[in-house]
């Protein structure tokens, strides 16, 4: 192969050869210019790896406006310096090209973690966030290339929906934690990204609203769904736990609901004492049920439970003339009634299945009402001396 002292002027003057030729630079060993018979000129480097002594050749790019001689020589100098330190630019390029993308990580996360480890609803929520938000924005990026700034910018772009933004951030953080365990990268770029402030809902029914809801339940033509809501109000359970409940979970003689761990948010078995009214409701439902289903509230097919009460709920609260009230708020109504009756926050927390005592603290101001009423007793005695 011919050797020249390459420069911009020399490169521009080299004519098309009879056969493809590489002109090696006399000044920088391993740096050359490949010229094809059609006149196309590309910069290359050639080296031997220090570990195996294997000869490698890498094309840096085509000579022209996007890659000048000076830029190519500077790039070659850097890469050949890496070789002296034990690097292998060709292997690095292959690794980078075949490295997993965020789309690859998302699929592994869903198949290996979400589906086997999370509840069905939780896995479905993750799938939805991945498909709607994460993959359109980050899917093509390599896992190794995503930095803290990328996650911060993505999170900020979801500011209009802060609750959803925080759920997406938690999802990404878990995905990157797993990517570290799976050897894809060394640190979590989502770590340290501050979540948006979330206002906890403090909505529960007043006595008048609760009375109107009860009347609307009695009037509704869908009594199967109405009974599901009644059981939720009587137990404070999550609606998913109510709808997935099976007759085998109940001991009506003892008045206990044993919630299986795979149905509870905390993934632990819970033993919930039932009020007499809840037991009576369940006995009534069981007596009227003729489908022979294992589920307390079966869907159209007896082998599956009811899964969606959205349409029913909208018509119900409209009939009861109640606004800004969700099905999940029935848990808050259940808790507020217990606390206002003098029940301790600790007991209420256990009934609701709270693992963190701070979760029950939202009802603390209601717990003060019985104490305040008691304090007024002495005041009334003094006023009637």
Short mmCIF file of C-alpha atoms in Angstrom, two decimals, residues 157-313:
data_model
loop_
_atom_site.label_atom_id
_atom_site.label_comp_id
_atom_site.label_asym_id
_atom_site.label_seq_id
_atom_site.Cartn_x
_atom_site.Cartn_y
_atom_site.Cartn_z
CA UNK A 157 -42.96 17.52 29.81
CA UNK A 158 -45.73 15.70 31.72
CA UNK A 159 -46.26 18.57 34.17
CA UNK A 160 -49.88 19.05 33.07
CA UNK A 161 -50.69 15.62 34.56
CA UNK A 162 -48.52 15.50 37.71
CA UNK A 163 -49.95 12.28 39.13
CA UNK A 164 -49.33 10.43 35.86
CA UNK A 165 -45.89 12.05 35.52
CA UNK A 166 -44.88 10.70 38.93
CA UNK A 167 -46.15 7.21 38.10
CA UNK A 168 -44.12 7.24 34.88
CA UNK A 169 -41.04 8.39 36.82
CA UNK A 170 -41.45 5.53 39.29
CA UNK A 171 -41.83 3.08 36.40
CA UNK A 172 -38.64 4.34 34.73
CA UNK A 173 -36.72 4.25 38.00
CA UNK A 174 -37.68 0.59 38.51
CA UNK A 175 -36.77 -0.25 34.92
CA UNK A 176 -33.32 1.30 35.26
CA UNK A 177 -32.73 -0.39 38.61
CA UNK A 178 -33.39 -3.70 36.89
CA UNK A 179 -31.18 -2.70 33.95
CA UNK A 180 -28.29 -2.38 36.42
CA UNK A 181 -28.97 -5.87 37.76
CA UNK A 182 -29.15 -7.15 34.16
CA UNK A 183 -25.77 -5.63 33.29
CA UNK A 184 -27.04 -3.02 30.83
CA UNK A 185 -25.64 0.03 32.63
CA UNK A 186 -24.01 1.06 35.89
CA UNK A 187 -26.29 3.72 37.38
CA UNK A 188 -29.92 4.82 37.51
CA UNK A 189 -30.51 8.08 35.54
CA UNK A 190 -33.96 8.50 37.12
CA UNK A 191 -32.49 8.69 40.61
CA UNK A 192 -32.67 12.19 42.05
CA UNK A 193 -35.40 13.47 39.70
CA UNK A 194 -37.82 15.26 42.01
CA UNK A 195 -41.47 14.28 41.78
CA UNK A 196 -44.25 16.81 41.35
CA UNK A 197 -46.27 17.67 44.45
CA UNK A 198 -49.42 15.57 44.75
CA UNK A 199 -52.48 16.77 46.61
CA UNK A 200 -54.09 13.84 48.41
CA UNK A 201 -57.84 13.63 47.93
CA UNK A 202 -59.91 14.32 51.03
CA UNK A 203 -63.32 13.58 49.58
CA UNK A 204 -65.88 11.54 51.46
CA UNK A 205 -69.64 11.66 51.78
CA UNK A 206 -71.53 13.72 54.28
CA UNK A 207 -74.37 12.01 56.12
CA UNK A 208 -76.89 13.56 53.71
CA UNK A 209 -74.89 12.46 50.65
CA UNK A 210 -74.50 8.96 52.06
CA UNK A 211 -78.27 8.79 52.55
CA UNK A 212 -78.85 9.89 48.94
CA UNK A 213 -76.33 7.33 47.66
CA UNK A 214 -78.10 4.58 49.60
CA UNK A 215 -81.44 5.56 48.10
CA UNK A 216 -79.93 5.62 44.59
CA UNK A 217 -78.48 2.14 45.15
CA UNK A 218 -81.92 0.87 46.11
CA UNK A 219 -83.48 2.37 42.99
CA UNK A 220 -80.90 1.20 40.45
CA UNK A 221 -81.93 -1.65 38.15
CA UNK A 222 -78.45 -3.25 38.29
CA UNK A 223 -78.59 -4.72 41.80
CA UNK A 224 -75.54 -6.93 41.25
CA UNK A 225 -73.36 -3.82 40.83
CA UNK A 226 -75.28 -2.08 43.62
CA UNK A 227 -74.48 -4.94 46.01
CA UNK A 228 -70.78 -4.67 45.10
CA UNK A 229 -70.84 -0.99 46.09
CA UNK A 230 -72.75 -1.80 49.29
CA UNK A 231 -70.09 -4.37 50.24
CA UNK A 232 -67.35 -1.85 49.52
CA UNK A 233 -69.02 0.75 51.75
CA UNK A 234 -69.54 -1.79 54.54
CA UNK A 235 -65.93 -3.07 54.43
CA UNK A 236 -63.86 -0.15 53.15
CA UNK A 237 -62.24 -2.53 50.65
CA UNK A 238 -60.80 -1.48 47.32
CA UNK A 239 -63.26 -2.04 44.49
CA UNK A 240 -60.83 -4.43 42.80
CA UNK A 241 -60.79 -6.59 45.93
CA UNK A 242 -64.59 -6.60 46.02
CA UNK A 243 -65.02 -7.56 42.37
CA UNK A 244 -62.36 -10.29 42.48
CA UNK A 245 -63.69 -11.79 45.73
CA UNK A 246 -64.65 -15.48 45.65
CA UNK A 247 -67.00 -17.34 47.97
CA UNK A 248 -64.08 -19.42 49.23
CA UNK A 249 -62.57 -16.22 50.67
CA UNK A 250 -65.43 -15.79 53.16
CA UNK A 251 -66.22 -17.55 56.42
CA UNK A 252 -69.73 -16.24 56.99
CA UNK A 253 -70.19 -18.27 60.17
CA UNK A 254 -67.24 -16.49 61.78
CA UNK A 255 -67.86 -13.26 59.89
CA UNK A 256 -64.39 -13.03 58.31
CA UNK A 257 -63.17 -12.10 54.84
CA UNK A 258 -59.76 -13.62 54.06
CA UNK A 259 -58.31 -11.53 51.24
CA UNK A 260 -55.70 -13.51 49.26
CA UNK A 261 -52.31 -11.82 48.91
CA UNK A 262 -52.55 -11.66 45.10
CA UNK A 263 -55.72 -9.57 45.40
CA UNK A 264 -54.40 -6.99 47.89
CA UNK A 265 -52.29 -3.94 47.10
CA UNK A 266 -49.76 -4.87 49.80
CA UNK A 267 -49.45 -8.43 48.40
CA UNK A 268 -50.18 -9.97 51.79
CA UNK A 269 -53.09 -12.03 53.07
CA UNK A 270 -55.53 -9.95 55.13
CA UNK A 271 -58.19 -11.14 57.58
CA UNK A 272 -61.01 -8.60 57.69
CA UNK A 273 -63.78 -8.92 60.31
CA UNK A 274 -67.20 -8.39 58.76
CA UNK A 275 -70.05 -6.39 60.23
CA UNK A 276 -73.34 -8.22 60.66
CA UNK A 277 -74.81 -6.12 57.85
CA UNK A 278 -72.00 -7.24 55.50
CA UNK A 279 -72.59 -10.90 56.44
CA UNK A 280 -76.34 -10.48 55.85
CA UNK A 281 -75.66 -8.85 52.47
CA UNK A 282 -73.37 -11.69 51.41
CA UNK A 283 -75.87 -14.33 52.54
CA UNK A 284 -78.57 -12.58 50.53
CA UNK A 285 -76.35 -12.41 47.44
CA UNK A 286 -75.36 -16.07 47.80
CA UNK A 287 -78.96 -17.19 48.18
CA UNK A 288 -80.05 -15.24 45.08
CA UNK A 289 -77.09 -16.33 42.94
CA UNK A 290 -78.02 -19.14 40.60
CA UNK A 291 -75.03 -19.08 38.26
CA UNK A 292 -72.94 -21.44 40.38
CA UNK A 293 -69.98 -19.12 39.97
CA UNK A 294 -67.03 -19.10 42.35
CA UNK A 295 -67.12 -15.31 42.23
CA UNK A 296 -69.36 -13.28 44.51
CA UNK A 297 -70.02 -10.85 41.66
CA UNK A 298 -69.64 -12.82 38.40
CA UNK A 299 -69.61 -11.12 35.02
CA UNK A 300 -71.48 -12.27 31.96
CA UNK A 301 -69.45 -15.45 32.10
CA UNK A 302 -69.60 -17.19 35.46
CA UNK A 303 -65.89 -18.03 35.23
CA UNK A 304 -64.93 -14.35 35.32
CA UNK A 305 -65.88 -11.55 37.74
CA UNK A 306 -67.34 -8.14 37.01
CA UNK A 307 -64.50 -5.92 35.85
CA UNK A 308 -65.94 -2.52 35.00
CA UNK A 309 -68.45 -0.43 36.95
CA UNK A 310 -67.70 2.93 35.29
CA UNK A 311 -71.00 3.27 33.42
CA UNK A 312 -72.94 2.05 36.44
CA UNK A 313 -71.09 4.46 38.74
#
